[in-house]
Short mmCIF file of N, CA and C in Angstrom, two decimals:
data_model
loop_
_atom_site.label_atom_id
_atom_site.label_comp_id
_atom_site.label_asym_id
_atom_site.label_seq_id
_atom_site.Cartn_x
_atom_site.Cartn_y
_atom_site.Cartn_z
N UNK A 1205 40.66 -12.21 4.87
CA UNK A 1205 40.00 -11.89 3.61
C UNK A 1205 38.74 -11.07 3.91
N UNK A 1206 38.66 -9.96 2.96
CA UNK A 1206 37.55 -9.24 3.55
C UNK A 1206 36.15 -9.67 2.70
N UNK A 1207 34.87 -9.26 2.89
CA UNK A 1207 33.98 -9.44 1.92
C UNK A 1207 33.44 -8.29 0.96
N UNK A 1208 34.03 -8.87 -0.45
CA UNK A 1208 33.79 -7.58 -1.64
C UNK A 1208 32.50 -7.64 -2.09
N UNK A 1209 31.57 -8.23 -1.46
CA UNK A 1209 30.57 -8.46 -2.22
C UNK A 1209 29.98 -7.19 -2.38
N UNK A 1210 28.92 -6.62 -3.43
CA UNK A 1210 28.46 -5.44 -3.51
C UNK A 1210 27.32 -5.59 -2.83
N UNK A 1211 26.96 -4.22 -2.13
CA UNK A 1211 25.56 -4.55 -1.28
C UNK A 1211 24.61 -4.77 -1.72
N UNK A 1212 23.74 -5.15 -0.88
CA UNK A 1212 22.07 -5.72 -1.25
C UNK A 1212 21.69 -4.51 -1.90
N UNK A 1213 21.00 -4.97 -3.00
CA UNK A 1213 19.99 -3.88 -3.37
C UNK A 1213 18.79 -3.74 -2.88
N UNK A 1214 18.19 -1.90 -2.72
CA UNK A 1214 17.46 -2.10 -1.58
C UNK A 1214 15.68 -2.75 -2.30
N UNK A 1215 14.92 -3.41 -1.34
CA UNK A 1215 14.01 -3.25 -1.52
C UNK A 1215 13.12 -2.09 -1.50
N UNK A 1216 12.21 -2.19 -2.94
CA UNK A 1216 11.46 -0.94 -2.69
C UNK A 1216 9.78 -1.37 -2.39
N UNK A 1217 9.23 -0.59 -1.39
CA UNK A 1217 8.25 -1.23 -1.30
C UNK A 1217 6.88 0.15 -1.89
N UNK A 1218 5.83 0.01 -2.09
CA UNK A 1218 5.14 1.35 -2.56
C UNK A 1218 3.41 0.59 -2.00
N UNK A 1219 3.50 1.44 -0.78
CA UNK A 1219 2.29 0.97 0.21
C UNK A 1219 0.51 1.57 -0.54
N UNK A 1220 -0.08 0.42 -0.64
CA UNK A 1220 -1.77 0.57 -0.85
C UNK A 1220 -2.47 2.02 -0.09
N UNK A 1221 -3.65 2.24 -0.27
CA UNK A 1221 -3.93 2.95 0.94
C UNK A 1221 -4.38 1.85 2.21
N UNK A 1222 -4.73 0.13 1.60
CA UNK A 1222 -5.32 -0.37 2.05
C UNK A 1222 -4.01 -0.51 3.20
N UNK A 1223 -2.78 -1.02 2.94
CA UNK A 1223 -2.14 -1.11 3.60
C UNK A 1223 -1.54 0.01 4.80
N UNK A 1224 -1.43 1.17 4.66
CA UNK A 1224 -1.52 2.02 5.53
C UNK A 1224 -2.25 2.40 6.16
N UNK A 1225 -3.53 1.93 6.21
CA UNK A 1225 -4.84 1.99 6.80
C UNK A 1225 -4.97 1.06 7.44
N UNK A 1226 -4.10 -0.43 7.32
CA UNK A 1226 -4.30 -1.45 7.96
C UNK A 1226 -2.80 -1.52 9.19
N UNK A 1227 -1.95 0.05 8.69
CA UNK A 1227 -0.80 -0.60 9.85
C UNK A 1227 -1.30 0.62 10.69
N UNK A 1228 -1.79 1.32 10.46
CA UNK A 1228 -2.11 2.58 11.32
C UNK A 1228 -3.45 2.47 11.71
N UNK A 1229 -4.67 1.21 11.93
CA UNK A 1229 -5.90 0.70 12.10
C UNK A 1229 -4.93 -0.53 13.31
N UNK A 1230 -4.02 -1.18 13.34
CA UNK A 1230 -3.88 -2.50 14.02
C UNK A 1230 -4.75 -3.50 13.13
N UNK A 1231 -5.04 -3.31 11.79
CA UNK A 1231 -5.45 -4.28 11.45
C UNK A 1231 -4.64 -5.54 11.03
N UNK A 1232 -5.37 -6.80 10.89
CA UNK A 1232 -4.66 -7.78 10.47
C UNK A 1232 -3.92 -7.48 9.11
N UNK A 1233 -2.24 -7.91 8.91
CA UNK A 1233 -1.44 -7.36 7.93
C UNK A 1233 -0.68 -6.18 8.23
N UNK A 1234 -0.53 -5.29 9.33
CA UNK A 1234 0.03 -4.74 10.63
C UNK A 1234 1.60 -5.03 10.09
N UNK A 1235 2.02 -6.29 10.41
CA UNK A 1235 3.09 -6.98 10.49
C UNK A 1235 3.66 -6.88 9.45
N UNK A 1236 3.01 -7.30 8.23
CA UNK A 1236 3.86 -7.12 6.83
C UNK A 1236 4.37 -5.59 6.67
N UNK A 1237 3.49 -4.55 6.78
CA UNK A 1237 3.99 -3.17 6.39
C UNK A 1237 5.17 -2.98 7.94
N UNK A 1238 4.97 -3.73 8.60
CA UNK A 1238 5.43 -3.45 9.77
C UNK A 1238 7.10 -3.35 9.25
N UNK A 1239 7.31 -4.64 9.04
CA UNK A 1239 8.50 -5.34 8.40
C UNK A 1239 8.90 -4.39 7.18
N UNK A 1240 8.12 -3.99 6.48
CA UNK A 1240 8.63 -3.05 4.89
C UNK A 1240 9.18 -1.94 5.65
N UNK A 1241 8.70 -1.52 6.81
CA UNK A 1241 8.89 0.12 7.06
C UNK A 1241 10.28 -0.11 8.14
N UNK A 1242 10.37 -1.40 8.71
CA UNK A 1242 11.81 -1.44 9.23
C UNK A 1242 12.55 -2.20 8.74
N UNK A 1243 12.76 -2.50 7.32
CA UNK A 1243 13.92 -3.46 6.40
C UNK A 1243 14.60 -2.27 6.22
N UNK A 1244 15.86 -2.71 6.95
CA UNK A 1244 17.35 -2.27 6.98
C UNK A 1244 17.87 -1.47 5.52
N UNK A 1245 17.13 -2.82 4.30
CA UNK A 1245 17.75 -2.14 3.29
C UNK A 1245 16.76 -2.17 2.29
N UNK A 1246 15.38 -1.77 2.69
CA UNK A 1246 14.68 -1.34 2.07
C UNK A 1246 13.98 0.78 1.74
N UNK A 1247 13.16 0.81 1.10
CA UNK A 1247 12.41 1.95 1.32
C UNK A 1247 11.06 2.01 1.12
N UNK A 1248 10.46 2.79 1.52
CA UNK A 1248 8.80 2.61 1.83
C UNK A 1248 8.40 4.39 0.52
N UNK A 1249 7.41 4.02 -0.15
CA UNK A 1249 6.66 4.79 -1.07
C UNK A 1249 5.27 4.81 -0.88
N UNK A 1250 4.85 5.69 -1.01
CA UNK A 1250 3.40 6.16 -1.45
C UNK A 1250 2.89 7.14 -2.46
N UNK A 1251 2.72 6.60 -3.40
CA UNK A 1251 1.78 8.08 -3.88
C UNK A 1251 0.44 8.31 -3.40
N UNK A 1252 0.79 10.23 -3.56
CA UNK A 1252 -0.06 11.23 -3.10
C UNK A 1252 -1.67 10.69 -3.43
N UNK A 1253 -1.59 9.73 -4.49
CA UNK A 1253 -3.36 9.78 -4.50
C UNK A 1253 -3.65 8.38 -3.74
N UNK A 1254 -2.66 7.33 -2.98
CA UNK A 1254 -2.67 6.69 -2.23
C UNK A 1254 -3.11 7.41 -0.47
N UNK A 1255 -1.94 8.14 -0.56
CA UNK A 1255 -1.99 9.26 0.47
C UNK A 1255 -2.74 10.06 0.63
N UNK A 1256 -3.98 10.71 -0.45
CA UNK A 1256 -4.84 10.88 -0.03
C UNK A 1256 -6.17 10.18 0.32
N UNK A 1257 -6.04 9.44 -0.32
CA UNK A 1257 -7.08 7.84 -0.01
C UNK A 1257 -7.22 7.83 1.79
N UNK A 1258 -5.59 7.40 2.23
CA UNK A 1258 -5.67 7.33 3.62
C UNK A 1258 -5.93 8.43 4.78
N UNK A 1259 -5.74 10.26 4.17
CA UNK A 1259 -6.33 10.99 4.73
C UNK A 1259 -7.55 11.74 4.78
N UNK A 1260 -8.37 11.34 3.46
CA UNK A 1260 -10.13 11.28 3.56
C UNK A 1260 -10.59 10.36 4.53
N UNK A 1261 -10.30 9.20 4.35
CA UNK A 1261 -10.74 8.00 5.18
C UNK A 1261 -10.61 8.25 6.63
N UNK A 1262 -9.73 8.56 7.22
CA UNK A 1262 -9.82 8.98 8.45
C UNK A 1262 -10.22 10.25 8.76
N UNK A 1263 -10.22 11.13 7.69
CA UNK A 1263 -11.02 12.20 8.26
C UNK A 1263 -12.08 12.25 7.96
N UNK A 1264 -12.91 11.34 7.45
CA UNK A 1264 -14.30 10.97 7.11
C UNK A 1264 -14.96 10.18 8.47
N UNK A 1265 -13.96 9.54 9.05
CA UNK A 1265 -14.35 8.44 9.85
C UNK A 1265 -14.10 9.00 11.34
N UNK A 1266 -12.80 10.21 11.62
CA UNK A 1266 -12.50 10.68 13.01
C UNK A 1266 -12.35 11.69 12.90
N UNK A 1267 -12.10 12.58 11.99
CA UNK A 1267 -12.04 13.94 12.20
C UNK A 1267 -10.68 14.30 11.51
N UNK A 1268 -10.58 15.94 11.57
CA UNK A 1268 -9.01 16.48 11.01
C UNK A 1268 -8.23 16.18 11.97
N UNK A 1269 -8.48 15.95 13.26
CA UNK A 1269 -7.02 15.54 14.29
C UNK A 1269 -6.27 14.19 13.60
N UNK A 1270 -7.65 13.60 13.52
CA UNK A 1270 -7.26 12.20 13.62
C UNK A 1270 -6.37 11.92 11.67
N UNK A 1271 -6.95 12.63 10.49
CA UNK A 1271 -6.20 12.80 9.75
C UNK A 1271 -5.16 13.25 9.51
N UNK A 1272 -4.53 14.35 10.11
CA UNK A 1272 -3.55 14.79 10.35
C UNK A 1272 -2.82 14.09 10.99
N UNK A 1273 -2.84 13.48 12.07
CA UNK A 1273 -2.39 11.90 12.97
C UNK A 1273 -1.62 10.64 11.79
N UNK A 1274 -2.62 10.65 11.04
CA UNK A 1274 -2.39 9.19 10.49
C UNK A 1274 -1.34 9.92 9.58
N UNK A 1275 -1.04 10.68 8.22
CA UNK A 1275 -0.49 11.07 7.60
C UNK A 1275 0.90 11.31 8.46
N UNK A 1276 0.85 12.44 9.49
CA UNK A 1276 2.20 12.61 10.04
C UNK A 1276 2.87 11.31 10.65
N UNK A 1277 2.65 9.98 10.77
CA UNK A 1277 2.65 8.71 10.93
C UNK A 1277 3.13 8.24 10.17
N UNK A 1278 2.89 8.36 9.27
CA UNK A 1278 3.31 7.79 8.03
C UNK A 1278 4.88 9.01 7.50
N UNK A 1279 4.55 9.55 7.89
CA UNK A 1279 5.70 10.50 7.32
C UNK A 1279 7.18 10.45 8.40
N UNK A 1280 6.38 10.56 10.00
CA UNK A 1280 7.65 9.99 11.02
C UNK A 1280 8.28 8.48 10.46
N UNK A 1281 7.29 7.37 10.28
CA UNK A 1281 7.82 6.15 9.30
C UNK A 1281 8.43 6.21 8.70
N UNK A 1282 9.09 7.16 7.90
CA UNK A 1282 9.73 7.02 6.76
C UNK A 1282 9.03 6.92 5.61
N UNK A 1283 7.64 6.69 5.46
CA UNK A 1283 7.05 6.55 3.80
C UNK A 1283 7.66 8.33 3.31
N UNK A 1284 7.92 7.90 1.96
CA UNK A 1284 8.15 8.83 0.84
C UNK A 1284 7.21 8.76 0.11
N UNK A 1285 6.41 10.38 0.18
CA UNK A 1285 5.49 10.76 -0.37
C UNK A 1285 5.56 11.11 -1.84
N UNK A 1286 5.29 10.04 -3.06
CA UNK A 1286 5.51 10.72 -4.56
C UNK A 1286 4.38 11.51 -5.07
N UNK A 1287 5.04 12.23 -6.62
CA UNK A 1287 3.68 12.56 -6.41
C UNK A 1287 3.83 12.78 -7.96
N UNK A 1288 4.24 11.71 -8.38
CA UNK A 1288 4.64 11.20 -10.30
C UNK A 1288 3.24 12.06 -10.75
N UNK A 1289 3.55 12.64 -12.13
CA UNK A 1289 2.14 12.74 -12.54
C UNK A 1289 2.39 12.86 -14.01
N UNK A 1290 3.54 12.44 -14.53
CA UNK A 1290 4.29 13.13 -15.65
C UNK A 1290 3.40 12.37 -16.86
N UNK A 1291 3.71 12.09 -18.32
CA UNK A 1291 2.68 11.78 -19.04
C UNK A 1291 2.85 10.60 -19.01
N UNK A 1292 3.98 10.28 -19.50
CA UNK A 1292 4.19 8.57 -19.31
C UNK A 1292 3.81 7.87 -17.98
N UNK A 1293 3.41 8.58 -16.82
CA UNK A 1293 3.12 8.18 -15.60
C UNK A 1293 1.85 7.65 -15.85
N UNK A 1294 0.89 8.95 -15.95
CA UNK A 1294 -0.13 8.49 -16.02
C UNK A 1294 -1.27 8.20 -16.79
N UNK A 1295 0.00 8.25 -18.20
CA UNK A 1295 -0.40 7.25 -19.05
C UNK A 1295 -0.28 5.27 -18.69
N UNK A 1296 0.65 5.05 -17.89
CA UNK A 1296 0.86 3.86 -17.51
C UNK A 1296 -0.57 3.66 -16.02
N UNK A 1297 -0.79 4.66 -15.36
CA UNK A 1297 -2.19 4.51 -14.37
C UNK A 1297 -3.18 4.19 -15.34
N UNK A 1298 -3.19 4.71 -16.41
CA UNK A 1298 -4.34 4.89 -17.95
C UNK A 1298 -4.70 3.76 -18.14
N UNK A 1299 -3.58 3.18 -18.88
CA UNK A 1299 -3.28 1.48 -19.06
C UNK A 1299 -4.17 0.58 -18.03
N UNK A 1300 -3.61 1.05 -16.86
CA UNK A 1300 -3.75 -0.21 -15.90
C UNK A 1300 -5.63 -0.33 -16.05
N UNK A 1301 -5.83 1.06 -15.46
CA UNK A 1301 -7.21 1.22 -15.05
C UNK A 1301 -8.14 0.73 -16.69
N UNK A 1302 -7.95 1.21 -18.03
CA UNK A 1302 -8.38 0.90 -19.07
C UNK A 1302 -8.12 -1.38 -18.98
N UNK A 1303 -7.34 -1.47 -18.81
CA UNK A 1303 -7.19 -2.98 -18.69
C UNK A 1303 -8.48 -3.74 -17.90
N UNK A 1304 -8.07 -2.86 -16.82
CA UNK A 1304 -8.73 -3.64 -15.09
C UNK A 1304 -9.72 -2.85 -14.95
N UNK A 1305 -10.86 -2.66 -15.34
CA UNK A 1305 -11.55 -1.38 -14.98
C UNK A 1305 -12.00 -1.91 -13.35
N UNK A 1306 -12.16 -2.63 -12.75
CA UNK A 1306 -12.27 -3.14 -11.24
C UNK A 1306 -11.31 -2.23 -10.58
N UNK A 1307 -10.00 -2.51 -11.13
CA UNK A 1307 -8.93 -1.68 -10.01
C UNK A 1307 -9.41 0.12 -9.55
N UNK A 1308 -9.34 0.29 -8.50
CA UNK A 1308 -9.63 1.50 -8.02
C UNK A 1308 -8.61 2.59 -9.18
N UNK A 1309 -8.66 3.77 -8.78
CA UNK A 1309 -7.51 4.99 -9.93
C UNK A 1309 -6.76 5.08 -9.09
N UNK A 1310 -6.61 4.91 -7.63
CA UNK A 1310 -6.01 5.12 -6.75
C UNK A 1310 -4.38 3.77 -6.95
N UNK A 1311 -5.36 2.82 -6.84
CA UNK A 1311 -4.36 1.32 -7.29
C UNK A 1311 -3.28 1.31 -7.92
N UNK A 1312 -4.46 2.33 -9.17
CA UNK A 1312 -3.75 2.77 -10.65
C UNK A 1312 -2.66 2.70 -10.43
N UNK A 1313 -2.48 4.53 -9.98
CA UNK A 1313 -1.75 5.11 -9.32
C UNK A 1313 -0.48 4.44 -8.75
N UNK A 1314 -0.92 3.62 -7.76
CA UNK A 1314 0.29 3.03 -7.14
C UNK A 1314 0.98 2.12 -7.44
N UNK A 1315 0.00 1.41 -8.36
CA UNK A 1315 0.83 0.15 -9.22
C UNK A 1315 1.62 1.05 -10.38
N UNK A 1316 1.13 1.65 -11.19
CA UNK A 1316 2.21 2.59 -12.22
C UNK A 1316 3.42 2.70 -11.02
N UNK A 1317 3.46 3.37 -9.71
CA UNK A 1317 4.64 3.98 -8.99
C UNK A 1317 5.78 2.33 -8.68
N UNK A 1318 4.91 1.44 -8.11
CA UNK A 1318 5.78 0.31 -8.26
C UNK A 1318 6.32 -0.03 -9.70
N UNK A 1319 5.66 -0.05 -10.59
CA UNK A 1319 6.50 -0.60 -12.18
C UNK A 1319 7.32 0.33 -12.22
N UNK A 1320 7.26 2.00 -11.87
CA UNK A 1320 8.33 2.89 -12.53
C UNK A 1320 9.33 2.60 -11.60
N UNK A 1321 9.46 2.30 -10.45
CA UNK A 1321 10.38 2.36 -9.59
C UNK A 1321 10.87 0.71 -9.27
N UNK A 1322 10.49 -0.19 -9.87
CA UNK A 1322 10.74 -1.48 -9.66
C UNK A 1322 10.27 -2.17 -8.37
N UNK A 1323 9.67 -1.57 -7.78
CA UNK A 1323 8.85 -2.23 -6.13
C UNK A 1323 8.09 -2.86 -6.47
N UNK A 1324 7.45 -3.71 -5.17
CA UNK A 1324 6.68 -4.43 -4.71
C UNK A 1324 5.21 -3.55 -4.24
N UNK A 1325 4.42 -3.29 -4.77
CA UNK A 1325 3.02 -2.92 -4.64
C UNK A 1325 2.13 -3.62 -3.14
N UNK A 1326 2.47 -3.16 -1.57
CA UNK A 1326 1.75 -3.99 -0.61
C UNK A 1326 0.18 -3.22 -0.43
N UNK A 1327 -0.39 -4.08 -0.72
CA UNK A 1327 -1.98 -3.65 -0.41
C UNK A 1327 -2.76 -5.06 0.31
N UNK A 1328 -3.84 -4.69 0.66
CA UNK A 1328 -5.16 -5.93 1.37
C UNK A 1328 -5.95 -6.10 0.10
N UNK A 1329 -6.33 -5.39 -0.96
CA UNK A 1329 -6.93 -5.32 -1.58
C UNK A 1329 -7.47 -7.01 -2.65
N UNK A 1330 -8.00 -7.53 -2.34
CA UNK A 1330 -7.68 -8.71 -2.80
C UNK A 1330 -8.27 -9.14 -4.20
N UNK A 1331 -9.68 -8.65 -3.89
CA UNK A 1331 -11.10 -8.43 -4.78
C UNK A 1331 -10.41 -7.67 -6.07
N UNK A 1332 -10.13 -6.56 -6.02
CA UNK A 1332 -9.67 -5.87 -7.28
C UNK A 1332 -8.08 -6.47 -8.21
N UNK A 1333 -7.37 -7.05 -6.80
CA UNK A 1333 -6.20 -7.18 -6.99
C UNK A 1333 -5.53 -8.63 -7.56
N UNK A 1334 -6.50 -9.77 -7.42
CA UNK A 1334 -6.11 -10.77 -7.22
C UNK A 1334 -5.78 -11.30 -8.83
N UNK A 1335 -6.26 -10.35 -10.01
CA UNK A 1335 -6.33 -11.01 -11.15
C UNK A 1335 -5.10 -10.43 -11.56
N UNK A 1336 -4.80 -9.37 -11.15
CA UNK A 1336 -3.08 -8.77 -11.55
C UNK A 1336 -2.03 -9.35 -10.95
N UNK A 1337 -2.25 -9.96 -9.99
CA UNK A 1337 -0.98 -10.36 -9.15
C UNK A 1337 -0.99 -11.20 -9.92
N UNK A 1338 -2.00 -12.51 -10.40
CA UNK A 1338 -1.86 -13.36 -11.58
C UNK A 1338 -1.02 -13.17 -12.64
N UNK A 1339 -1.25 -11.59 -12.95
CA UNK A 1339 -0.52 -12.07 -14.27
C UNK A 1339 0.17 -11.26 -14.02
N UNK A 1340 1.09 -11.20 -13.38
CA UNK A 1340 2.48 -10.53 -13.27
C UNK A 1340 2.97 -9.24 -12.24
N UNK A 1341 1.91 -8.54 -11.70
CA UNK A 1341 2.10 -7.46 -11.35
C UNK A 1341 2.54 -7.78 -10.34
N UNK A 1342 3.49 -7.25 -9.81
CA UNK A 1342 4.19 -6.84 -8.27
C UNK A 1342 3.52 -6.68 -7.67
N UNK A 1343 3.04 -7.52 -7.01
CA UNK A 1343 1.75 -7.27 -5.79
C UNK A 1343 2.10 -7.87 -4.78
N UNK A 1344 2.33 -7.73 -3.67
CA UNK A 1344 1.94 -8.61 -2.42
C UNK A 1344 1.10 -8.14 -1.58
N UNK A 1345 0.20 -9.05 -0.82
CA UNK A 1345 -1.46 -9.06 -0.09
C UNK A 1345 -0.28 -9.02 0.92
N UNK A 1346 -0.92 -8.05 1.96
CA UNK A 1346 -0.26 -7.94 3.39
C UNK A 1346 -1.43 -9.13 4.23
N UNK A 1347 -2.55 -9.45 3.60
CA UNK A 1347 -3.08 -10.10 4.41
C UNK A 1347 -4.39 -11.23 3.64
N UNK A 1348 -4.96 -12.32 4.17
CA UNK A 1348 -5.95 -12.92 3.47
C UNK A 1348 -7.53 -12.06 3.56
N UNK A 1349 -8.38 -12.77 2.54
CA UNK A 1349 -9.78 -12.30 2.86
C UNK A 1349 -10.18 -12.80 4.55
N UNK A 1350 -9.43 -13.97 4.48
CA UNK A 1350 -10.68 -15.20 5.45
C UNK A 1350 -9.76 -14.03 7.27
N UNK A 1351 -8.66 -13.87 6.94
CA UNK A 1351 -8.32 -12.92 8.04
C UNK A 1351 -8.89 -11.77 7.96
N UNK A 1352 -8.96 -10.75 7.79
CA UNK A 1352 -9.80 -9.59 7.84
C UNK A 1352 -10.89 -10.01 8.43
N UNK A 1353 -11.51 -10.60 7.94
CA UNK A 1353 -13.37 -11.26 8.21
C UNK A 1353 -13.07 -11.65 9.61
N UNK A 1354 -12.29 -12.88 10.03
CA UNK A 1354 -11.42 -12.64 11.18
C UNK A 1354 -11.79 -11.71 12.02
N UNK A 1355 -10.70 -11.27 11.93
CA UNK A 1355 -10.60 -9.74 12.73
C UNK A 1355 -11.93 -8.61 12.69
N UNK A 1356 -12.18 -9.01 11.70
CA UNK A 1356 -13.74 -7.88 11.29
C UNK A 1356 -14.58 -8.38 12.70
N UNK A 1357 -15.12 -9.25 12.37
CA UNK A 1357 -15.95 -10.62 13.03
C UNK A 1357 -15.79 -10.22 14.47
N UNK A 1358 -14.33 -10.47 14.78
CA UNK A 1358 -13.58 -10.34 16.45
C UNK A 1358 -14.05 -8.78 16.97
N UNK A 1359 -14.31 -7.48 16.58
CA UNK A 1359 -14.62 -6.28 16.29
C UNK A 1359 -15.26 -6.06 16.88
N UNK A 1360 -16.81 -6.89 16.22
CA UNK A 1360 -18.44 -6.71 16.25
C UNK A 1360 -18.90 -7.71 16.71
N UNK A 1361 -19.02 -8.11 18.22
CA UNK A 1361 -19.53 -9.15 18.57
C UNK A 1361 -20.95 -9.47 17.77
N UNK A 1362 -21.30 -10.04 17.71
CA UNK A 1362 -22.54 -11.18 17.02
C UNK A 1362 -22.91 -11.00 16.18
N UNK A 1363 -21.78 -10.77 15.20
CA UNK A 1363 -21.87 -10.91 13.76
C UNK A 1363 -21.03 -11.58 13.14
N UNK A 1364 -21.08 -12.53 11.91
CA UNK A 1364 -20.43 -13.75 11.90
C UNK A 1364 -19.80 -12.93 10.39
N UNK A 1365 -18.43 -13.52 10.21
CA UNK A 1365 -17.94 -13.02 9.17
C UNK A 1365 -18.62 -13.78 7.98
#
């Protein structure tokens, strides 16, 4: 007997900047995007204003090598670069940010790309994020506060998180 079952549907995942900053940093939460970017029967997303989040930041912090580095990283990975902007798009970023005014536009952004596409939203973001995951939003934390601080802490010797 063979198995008819129909295949898994894939997971979609639609990465933070926090989170691509934290798998391409070795930061703590590494592991979770680690896992999104090699599930068999998943796919990895970003929007462009996510994606640019993560290539100011490093080129603010190391230079154009090092931006150019992290982006083409992300692109050998497999993230799929969107770059929605249509009205209903970002009329739904509109929404979010008018709701949450805490959430970054960037967030916006990426949480609209998870609702249009049915994904899972992975970010660190916890502070902005923690009152949406409450009430419904597709969110998963790749990582805790008390870890980061952690790892922050482990960083900078003699400074206490």
């Amino acid at each position: 007997m063979t198995n008819t079952a129909p295949p898994a549907s894939p997971t979609l995942y639609i990465l933070a900047a926090s989170a691509m900053i934290a798998y391409g940093d070795d930061e703590p939460g590494k592991d979770v995007v680690a896992s999104a970017l090699g599930d068999p029967n998943g796919a990895c997303y970003a929007h462009a204003v996510n994606v640019f989040e993560v290539y100011y930041q490093a080129r603010r912090y190391a230079g154009e090598d090092a931006a150019q580095l992290a982006i083409r990283e992300l692109d050998f990975q497999g993230v799929e670069f969107r770059h929605d902007l249509d009205r209903p798009f970002w009329e739904q970023a509109g929404r979010i940010k008018a709701d949450h005014a805490r959430v970054s536009i960037a967030d916006c952004f990426g949480l609209a790309l998870a609702l249009r596409l049915g994904g899972q939203f992975l970010t660190a973001d916890h502070g902005e994020l923690d009152t949406l995951a409450a009430a419904g939003f597709p969110i998963t934390f790749i990582r805790t506060d008390a870890e980061f601080r952690a790892w922050q802490a482990a960083q900078q010797p003699g400074r206490t998180p």
